[in-house]
Amino acid sequence: MYDLTRRELLAAVAAPVVLPVPQTGDPLKAIGSPLPTPKYTLSVNIELMFPKTMPHADCIQRIADAGMKAFSFWGPDGKDLAAMSRVQQRTGLRCGSISGNPTTGWKTGLTHPGNEAAFEKDFLVHVEVAKRFNVKNLISFVGERHPT
């Protein structure tokens, strides 16, 4: 465990995003930080970081052009998955995560009895998308909270 100040923590997390990073070597050493290199890769969510009208493949290309190593997205609806996959292959970016059940996760999920089949169907569709992009992480939601 490390004892970190907020400033040190922010430097460790934000340095790869906001500071120029050398193509080789430890980015934290470039800013003089004594902290170890994080054991994670920042993933830029294309749904949140770009205009909804921008083609998703273009978003992925912009992420690569900015020097990031990974992207993420919520699900396949309204996306040209073939174009996105081509850009991913060409740039070598990883896909950090996708949503496992965006259709059923926010409302019905598993918190409303009788929706288990819809939840499973939703999840299995996204498992196939995850395979296509070599995603190891599916973000899943179990449904809205109910008062007790």
N, CA, C and O of each residue as an XYZ file, in Angstrom:
592
protein
N       0.848     -1.174      0.000
C       0.000      0.000      0.000
C       0.891      1.233      0.000
O       1.936      1.252      0.649
N       0.478      2.250     -0.722
C       1.228      3.486     -0.802
C       0.502      4.577     -0.023
O      -0.726      4.651     -0.048
N       1.246      5.406      0.655
C       0.671      6.589      1.280
C       0.831      7.727      0.282
O       1.944      8.189      0.031
N      -0.292      8.180     -0.290
C      -0.253      9.202     -1.325
C      -1.001     10.443     -0.876
O      -2.012     10.369     -0.178
N      -0.480     11.572     -1.291
C      -1.255     12.795     -1.142
C      -2.199     12.874     -2.340
O      -2.006     12.168     -3.329
N      -3.209     13.720     -2.256
C      -4.099     13.897     -3.404
C      -3.322     14.365     -4.625
O      -3.593     13.926     -5.743
N      -2.370     15.242     -4.416
C      -1.576     15.766     -5.524
C      -0.783     14.650     -6.203
O      -0.709     14.606     -7.431
N      -0.194     13.756     -5.423
C       0.558     12.640     -5.992
C      -0.366     11.679     -6.750
O      -0.015     11.181     -7.820
N      -1.539     11.427     -6.187
C      -2.495     10.550     -6.847
C      -2.938     11.146     -8.182
O      -2.978     10.447     -9.194
N      -3.266     12.425     -8.182
C      -3.675     13.078     -9.435
C      -2.545     13.078    -10.456
O      -2.786     12.898    -11.649
N      -1.328     13.276    -10.001
C      -0.190     13.254    -10.919
C      -0.041     11.869    -11.548
O       0.253     11.751    -12.737
N      -0.243     10.835    -10.755
C      -0.107      9.471    -11.265
C      -1.199      9.127    -12.270
O      -0.943      8.440    -13.259
N      -2.413      9.603    -12.019
C      -3.537      9.274    -12.885
C      -3.588     10.194    -14.101
O      -3.817      9.728    -15.217
N      -3.382     11.471    -13.903
C      -3.559     12.443    -14.982
C      -2.331     12.612    -15.859
O      -2.462     13.036    -17.008
N      -1.166     12.303    -15.368
C       0.051     12.543    -16.138
C       0.006     11.914    -17.524
O       0.367     12.584    -18.492
N      -0.416     10.668    -17.669
C      -0.447     10.104    -19.018
C      -1.468     10.771    -19.926
O      -1.368     10.656    -21.148
N      -2.443     11.461    -19.361
C      -3.497     12.079    -20.162
C      -3.145     13.506    -20.565
O      -3.361     13.895    -21.712
N      -2.611     14.279    -19.644
C      -2.448     15.706    -19.911
C      -1.025     16.140    -20.206
O      -0.816     17.254    -20.687
N      -0.059     15.313    -19.939
C       1.321     15.692    -20.193
C       1.872     14.929    -21.385
O       1.462     13.794    -21.629
N       2.790     15.526    -22.130
C       3.417     14.770    -23.204
C       4.171     13.586    -22.603
O       4.911     13.732    -21.630
N       3.972     12.438    -23.186
C       4.595     11.229    -22.667
C       5.588     10.719    -23.699
O       5.263     10.618    -24.882
N       6.808     10.394    -23.250
C       7.771      9.844    -24.195
C       7.257      8.526    -24.776
O       6.504      7.811    -24.115
N       7.655      8.205    -25.996
C       7.185      6.988    -26.641
C       7.697      5.734    -25.939
O       7.082      4.673    -26.040
N       8.800      5.847    -25.239
C       9.324      4.695    -24.516
C       9.584      5.100    -23.077
O       9.718      6.282    -22.759
N       9.651      4.112    -22.229
C       9.984      4.398    -20.844
C       8.764      4.635    -19.980
O       7.627      4.506    -20.435
N       9.008      4.976    -18.759
C       7.977      5.144    -17.739
C       7.467      6.586    -17.764
O       8.243      7.504    -17.498
N       6.172      6.817    -18.077
C       5.666      8.190    -18.141
C       5.742      8.915    -16.805
O       5.859     10.140    -16.783
N       5.677      8.195    -15.699
C       5.756      8.854    -14.398
C       7.164      9.376    -14.126
O       7.329     10.405    -13.471
N       8.165      8.684    -14.617
C       9.536      9.174    -14.450
C       9.749     10.463    -15.246
O      10.568     11.306    -14.880
N       8.997     10.600    -16.339
C       9.117     11.803    -17.158
C       8.697     13.046    -16.387
O       9.168     14.143    -16.688
N       7.812     12.895    -15.388
C       7.401     14.052    -14.607
C       8.060     14.052    -13.234
O       7.729     14.876    -12.381
N       8.994     13.127    -13.021
C       9.738     13.113    -11.773
C       8.999     12.495    -10.610
O       9.325     12.782     -9.458
N       8.018     11.659    -10.873
C       7.252     11.046     -9.798
C       7.960      9.803     -9.275
O       8.465      9.004    -10.064
N       8.004      9.628     -7.961
C       8.609      8.418     -7.412
C       7.637      7.238     -7.396
O       7.998      6.151     -6.946
N       6.416      7.435     -7.879
C       5.400      6.396     -7.818
C       5.611      5.354     -8.913
O       6.162      5.665     -9.969
N       5.177      4.126     -8.667
C       5.297      3.099     -9.707
C       4.307      3.361    -10.834
O       3.318      4.071    -10.654
N       4.582      2.785    -11.987
C       3.667      2.897    -13.117
C       2.352      2.210    -12.761
O       2.368      1.100    -12.229
N       1.210      2.848    -13.045
C      -0.084      2.224    -12.734
C      -0.230      0.880    -13.438
O       0.309      0.678    -14.526
N      -0.954     -0.026    -12.819
C      -1.188     -1.350    -13.390
C      -2.503     -1.377    -14.151
O      -3.194     -2.396    -14.170
N      -2.844     -0.272    -14.769
C      -4.075     -0.180    -15.534
C      -3.813      0.700    -16.747
O      -2.811      1.413    -16.812
N      -4.710      0.639    -17.684
C      -4.638      1.474    -18.876
C      -5.884      2.339    -18.907
O      -6.997      1.827    -18.790
N      -5.713      3.623    -19.059
C      -6.868      4.512    -19.184
C      -7.572      4.226    -20.503
O      -6.933      4.064    -21.543
N      -8.887      4.168    -20.444
C      -9.694      3.883    -21.611
C     -10.629      5.067    -21.842
O     -11.351      5.477    -20.933
N     -10.618      5.608    -23.038
C     -11.451      6.761    -23.375
C     -12.792      6.260    -23.903
O     -12.838      5.512    -24.879
N     -13.881      6.672    -23.256
C     -15.211      6.257    -23.676
C     -15.673      7.133    -24.838
O     -15.817      8.347    -24.689
N     -15.902      6.514    -25.988
C     -16.281      7.284    -27.173
C     -17.676      7.883    -27.055
O     -17.984      8.866    -27.729
N     -18.518      7.308    -26.212
C     -19.871      7.845    -26.034
C     -19.842      9.176    -25.284
O     -20.655     10.062    -25.543
N     -18.910      9.304    -24.365
C     -18.857     10.481    -23.501
C     -17.943     11.591    -24.028
O     -18.178     12.767    -23.753
N     -16.928     11.233    -24.763
C     -15.885     12.204    -25.113
C     -16.065     12.873    -26.472
O     -15.374     13.846    -26.773
N     -16.967     12.375    -27.285
C     -17.103     12.912    -28.637
C     -18.559     13.243    -28.933
O     -19.464     12.708    -28.293
N     -18.790     14.134    -29.913
C     -20.171     14.454    -30.289
C     -20.904     13.204    -30.786
O     -20.305     12.340    -31.426
N     -22.170     13.119    -30.494
C     -22.956     11.954    -30.897
C     -23.022     11.794    -32.414
O     -23.258     10.695    -32.915
N     -22.814     12.883    -33.142
C     -22.885     12.834    -34.596
C     -21.584     12.346    -35.238
O     -21.574     12.031    -36.428
N     -20.510     12.278    -34.491
C     -19.227     11.853    -35.044
C     -19.234     10.331    -35.245
O     -19.622      9.591    -34.341
N     -18.808      9.863    -36.417
C     -18.729      8.412    -36.618
C     -17.820      7.769    -35.567
O     -16.753      8.293    -35.246
N     -18.257      6.645    -35.047
C     -17.537      6.001    -33.957
C     -16.134      5.566    -34.359
O     -15.212      5.612    -33.544
N     -15.967      5.144    -35.611
C     -14.637      4.766    -36.084
C     -13.700      5.976    -36.054
O     -12.522      5.836    -35.727
N     -14.214      7.159    -36.392
C     -13.413      8.384    -36.329
C     -13.011      8.700    -34.888
O     -11.907      9.182    -34.636
N     -13.911      8.428    -33.953
C     -13.593      8.642    -32.537
C     -12.412      7.767    -32.126
O     -11.491      8.230    -31.452
N     -12.445      6.524    -32.530
C     -11.360      5.599    -32.189
C     -10.052      6.077    -32.801
O      -9.008      6.019    -32.152
N     -10.098      6.547    -34.039
C      -8.885      7.058    -34.687
C      -8.334      8.269    -33.934
O      -7.124      8.391    -33.744
N      -9.219      9.151    -33.512
C      -8.772     10.328    -32.746
C      -8.117      9.919    -31.432
O      -7.138     10.533    -31.009
N      -8.645      8.900    -30.793
C      -8.069      8.404    -29.540
C      -6.654      7.892    -29.808
O      -5.732      8.171    -29.042
N      -6.488      7.146    -30.893
C      -5.152      6.648    -31.259
C      -4.220      7.804    -31.586
O      -3.063      7.809    -31.165
N      -4.714      8.778    -32.331
C      -3.896      9.939    -32.703
C      -3.437     10.724    -31.480
O      -2.377     11.349    -31.502
N      -4.233     10.690    -30.418
C      -3.878     11.405    -29.185
C      -2.881     10.619    -28.336
O      -2.433     11.103    -27.297
N      -2.536      9.413    -28.773
C      -1.551      8.625    -28.046
C      -2.113      7.746    -26.947
O      -1.358      7.139    -26.187
N      -3.428      7.671    -26.858
C      -4.034      6.797    -25.861
C      -3.909      5.354    -26.326
O      -3.642      5.090    -27.498
N      -4.103      4.434    -25.407
C      -3.909      3.016    -25.709
C      -5.208      2.216    -25.761
O      -5.212      1.078    -26.231
N      -6.314      2.798    -25.282
C      -7.557      2.030    -25.232
C      -8.778      2.937    -25.363
O      -8.732      4.126    -25.048
N      -9.867      2.340    -25.838
C     -11.148      3.022    -25.937
C     -12.204      2.112    -25.321
O     -11.957      0.930    -25.087
N     -13.368      2.667    -25.065
C     -14.491      1.869    -24.593
C     -15.765      2.454    -25.180
O     -15.790      3.597    -25.637
N     -16.821      1.654    -25.159
C     -18.119      2.133    -25.626
C     -19.200      1.316    -24.944
O     -18.920      0.286    -24.331
N     -20.443      1.784    -25.056
C     -21.525      1.183    -24.291
C     -22.143     -0.033    -24.961
O     -22.462     -1.010    -24.283
N     -22.316      0.003    -26.245
C     -22.954     -1.124    -26.914
C     -23.003     -0.911    -28.410
O     -22.579      0.138    -28.895
N     -23.516     -1.889    -29.161
C     -23.449     -1.857    -30.611
C     -24.511     -1.020    -31.314
O     -24.355     -0.718    -32.497
N     -25.574     -0.638    -30.636
C     -26.681      0.050    -31.291
C     -26.224      1.325    -32.001
O     -25.576      2.186    -31.406
N     -26.578      1.426    -33.288
C     -26.283      2.620    -34.065
C     -24.822      2.785    -34.452
O     -24.406      3.870    -34.859
N     -24.050      1.730    -34.332
C     -22.614      1.828    -34.632
C     -22.248      0.941    -35.814
O     -22.820     -0.132    -36.009
N     -21.286      1.410    -36.592
C     -20.728      0.614    -37.680
C     -19.593     -0.209    -37.073
O     -18.436      0.212    -37.080
N     -19.936     -1.381    -36.549
C     -18.960     -2.206    -35.841
C     -17.815     -2.640    -36.751
O     -16.676     -2.753    -36.298
N     -18.101     -2.882    -38.017
C     -17.042     -3.289    -38.946
C     -16.008     -2.172    -39.096
O     -14.806     -2.431    -39.057
N     -16.469     -0.936    -39.268
C     -15.534      0.194    -39.400
C     -14.753      0.398    -38.104
O     -13.551      0.662    -38.131
N     -15.440      0.273    -36.977
C     -14.758      0.420    -35.683
C     -13.684     -0.644    -35.517
O     -12.579     -0.357    -35.058
N     -14.013     -1.870    -35.893
C     -13.070     -2.976    -35.769
C     -11.855     -2.762    -36.666
O     -10.727     -3.049    -36.263
N     -12.078     -2.259    -37.877
C     -10.948     -1.990    -38.794
C      -9.985     -0.968    -38.193
O      -8.768     -1.144    -38.255
N     -10.534      0.098    -37.611
C      -9.674      1.116    -36.995
C      -8.940      0.522    -35.797
O      -7.756      0.793    -35.594
N      -9.630     -0.278    -35.015
C      -8.973     -0.914    -33.866
C      -7.804     -1.782    -34.327
O      -6.721     -1.723    -33.744
N      -8.014     -2.579    -35.360
C      -6.951     -3.448    -35.870
C      -5.781     -2.629    -36.430
O      -4.617     -2.944    -36.184
N      -6.104     -1.593    -37.173
C      -5.062     -0.772    -37.798
C      -4.229     -0.011    -36.769
O      -3.016      0.130    -36.930
N      -4.874      0.476    -35.716
C      -4.164      1.297    -34.726
C      -3.564      0.478    -33.589
O      -2.659      0.941    -32.895
N      -4.073     -0.747    -33.398
C      -3.586     -1.565    -32.297
C      -4.164     -1.196    -30.942
O      -3.693     -1.681    -29.913
N      -5.190     -0.336    -30.932
C      -5.814      0.035    -29.663
C      -6.533     -1.153    -29.047
O      -7.034     -2.031    -29.749
N      -6.572     -1.164    -27.727
C      -7.375     -2.146    -27.010
C      -8.753     -1.554    -26.749
O      -8.910     -0.337    -26.645
N      -9.731     -2.413    -26.646
C     -11.047     -1.975    -26.199
C     -11.136     -2.370    -24.737
O     -11.142     -3.556    -24.408
N     -11.206     -1.378    -23.858
C     -11.152     -1.627    -22.431
C     -12.415     -2.219    -21.861
O     -12.348     -3.078    -20.982
N     -13.581     -1.778    -22.343
C     -14.833     -2.307    -21.810
C     -15.994     -1.892    -22.695
O     -15.920     -0.927    -23.456
N     -17.059     -2.650    -22.568
C     -18.350     -2.273    -23.134
C     -19.402     -2.608    -22.083
O     -19.123     -3.290    -21.097
N     -20.597     -2.123    -22.311
C     -21.689     -2.441    -21.398
C     -22.175     -3.847    -21.693
O     -22.300     -4.240    -22.853
N     -22.446     -4.595    -20.651
C     -22.940     -5.950    -20.821
C     -24.431     -6.033    -21.054
O     -24.914     -7.006    -21.635
N     -25.170     -5.028    -20.610
C     -26.630     -5.086    -20.748
C     -27.263     -3.698    -20.700
O     -28.036     -3.404    -19.788
N     -26.946     -2.850    -21.662
C     -27.481     -1.489    -21.599
C     -28.993     -1.400    -21.795
O     -29.612     -0.445    -21.324
N     -29.592     -2.353    -22.467
C     -31.033     -2.295    -22.705
C     -31.812     -2.610    -21.438
O     -32.780     -1.918    -21.120
N     -31.408     -3.636    -20.717
C     -32.150     -4.071    -19.542
C     -31.545     -3.603    -18.223
O     -32.219     -3.630    -17.194
N     -30.313     -3.183    -18.237
C     -29.622     -2.893    -16.993
C     -30.112     -1.704    -16.207
O     -30.044     -1.710    -14.977
N     -30.605     -0.680    -16.882
C     -30.982      0.541    -16.168
C     -32.305      0.429    -15.445
O     -32.474      1.019    -14.378
N     -33.228     -0.298    -15.985
C     -34.576     -0.338    -15.389
C     -34.917     -1.720    -14.850
O     -34.957     -1.931    -13.638
N     -35.163     -2.659    -15.758
C     -35.692     -3.948    -15.330
C     -34.627     -4.859    -14.741
O     -34.785     -5.374    -13.634
N     -33.557     -5.055    -15.473
C     -32.457     -5.877    -14.982
C     -32.920     -7.137    -14.296
O     -33.804     -7.839    -14.787
N     -32.327     -7.417    -13.175
C     -32.699     -8.580    -12.375
C     -33.483     -8.180    -11.137
O     -33.812     -9.026    -10.306
N     -33.783     -6.897    -11.012
C     -34.495     -6.438     -9.818
C     -36.004     -6.516     -9.976
O     -36.738     -6.330     -9.006
N     -36.473     -6.786    -11.181
C     -37.897     -6.985    -11.428
C     -38.106     -8.452    -11.789
O     -37.682     -8.875    -12.864
N     -38.733     -9.229    -10.941
C     -38.975    -10.638    -11.260
C     -39.688    -10.780    -12.600
O     -40.581    -10.004    -12.938
N     -39.266    -11.798    -13.354
C     -39.868    -12.060    -14.659
C     -39.073    -11.510    -15.824
O     -39.423    -11.774    -16.974
N     -38.016    -10.754    -15.571
C     -37.221    -10.168    -16.643
C     -35.886    -10.891    -16.866
O     -35.017    -10.389    -17.579
N     -35.731    -12.043    -16.266
C     -34.466    -12.757    -16.355
C     -34.104    -13.127    -17.791
O     -32.943    -13.005    -18.181
N     -35.069    -13.574    -18.576
C     -34.796    -13.986    -19.956
C     -34.347    -12.786    -20.797
O     -33.409    -12.906    -21.585
N     -34.997    -11.647    -20.641
C     -34.600    -10.445    -21.385
C     -33.204     -9.997    -20.972
O     -32.403     -9.592    -21.814
N     -32.913    -10.069    -19.683
C     -31.581     -9.708    -19.174
C     -30.530    -10.608    -19.814
O     -29.509    -10.127    -20.306
N     -30.782    -11.913    -19.804
C     -29.821    -12.864    -20.370
C     -29.627    -12.627    -21.869
O     -28.497    -12.647    -22.358
N     -30.707    -12.406    -22.590
C     -30.618    -12.154    -24.038
C     -29.783    -10.907    -24.313
O     -28.900    -10.922    -25.171
N     -30.061     -9.842    -23.592
C     -29.312     -8.592    -23.717
C     -27.828     -8.841    -23.461
O     -26.973     -8.384    -24.221
N     -27.535     -9.556    -22.404
C     -26.151     -9.818    -22.018
C     -25.430    -10.654    -23.079
O     -24.288    -10.357    -23.432
N     -26.087    -11.694    -23.587
C     -25.448    -12.571    -24.568
C     -25.147    -11.852    -25.885
O     -24.145    -12.154    -26.534
N     -25.998    -10.907    -26.287
C     -25.710    -10.101    -27.477
C     -24.401     -9.337    -27.272
O     -23.565     -9.265    -28.173
N     -24.238     -8.773    -26.090
C     -23.054     -7.963    -25.824
C     -21.804     -8.807    -25.591
O     -20.687     -8.322    -25.775
N     -21.979    -10.048    -25.192
C     -20.838    -10.964    -25.098
C     -20.242    -11.166    -26.496
O     -19.022    -11.196    -26.660
N     -21.105    -11.304    -27.491
C     -20.614    -11.480    -28.865
C     -19.879    -10.230    -29.356
O     -18.860    -10.339    -30.037
N     -20.384     -9.063    -29.018
C     -19.695     -7.818    -29.387
C     -18.338     -7.757    -28.673
O     -17.336     -7.353    -29.263
N     -18.319     -8.155    -27.424
C     -17.075     -8.155    -26.652
C     -16.043     -9.075    -27.290
O     -14.861     -8.734    -27.350
N     -16.472    -10.221    -27.760
C     -15.551    -11.141    -28.437
C     -14.959    -10.486    -29.683
O     -13.764    -10.611    -29.953
N     -15.791     -9.797    -30.425
C     -15.351     -9.154    -31.666
C     -14.238     -8.133    -31.413
O     -13.316     -8.000    -32.218
N     -14.331     -7.413    -30.287
C     -13.351     -6.376    -29.973
C     -12.322     -6.831    -28.934
O     -11.542     -6.024    -28.429
N     -12.326     -8.119    -28.625
C     -11.399     -8.695    -27.648
C     -11.487     -7.986    -26.299
O     -10.473     -7.685    -25.669
N     -12.719     -7.729    -25.872
C     -12.978     -7.046    -24.609
C     -13.001     -8.072    -23.477
O     -13.644     -9.116    -23.584
N     -12.302     -7.766    -22.412
C     -12.262     -8.652    -21.249
C     -13.206     -8.186    -20.146
O     -13.439     -8.926    -19.190
N     -13.754     -6.976    -20.256
C     -14.585     -6.404    -19.195
C     -15.937     -5.962    -19.728
O     -16.025     -5.115    -20.618
N     -16.981     -6.544    -19.174
C     -18.337     -6.106    -19.473
C     -18.877     -5.405    -18.242
O     -18.870     -5.962    -17.144
N     -19.344     -4.184    -18.429
C     -19.926     -3.421    -17.332
C     -21.404     -3.793    -17.278
O     -22.132     -3.617    -18.254
N     -21.835     -4.300    -16.147
C     -23.210     -4.779    -16.043
C     -23.965     -4.072    -14.939
O     -23.403     -3.710    -13.906
N     -25.249     -3.885    -15.178
C     -26.136     -3.249    -14.219
C     -27.251     -4.231    -13.891
O     -27.785     -4.883    -14.788
N     -27.601     -4.342    -12.637
C     -28.613     -5.325    -12.242
C     -30.029     -4.758    -12.256
O     -30.979     -5.514    -12.055
N     -30.203     -3.492    -12.478
C     -31.538     -2.898    -12.513
C     -31.677     -1.799    -11.478
O     -30.810     -1.599    -10.627
N     -32.793     -1.095    -11.576
C     -33.003      0.027    -10.668
C     -33.263     -0.456     -9.247
O     -33.759     -1.560     -9.023
N     -32.922      0.382     -8.320
C     -33.106      0.070     -6.908
C     -34.587      0.240     -6.533
O     -35.266      1.161     -6.989
N     -35.043     -0.655     -5.712
C     -36.433     -0.596     -5.253
C     -36.477     -0.292     -3.763
O     -35.651     -0.797     -3.003
N     -37.417      0.514     -3.343
C     -37.521      0.787     -1.908
C     -37.877     -0.503     -1.172
O     -38.620     -1.344     -1.678
N     -37.333     -0.635      0.022
C     -37.608     -1.848      0.810
C     -38.798     -1.666      1.708
O     -39.167     -2.585      2.439
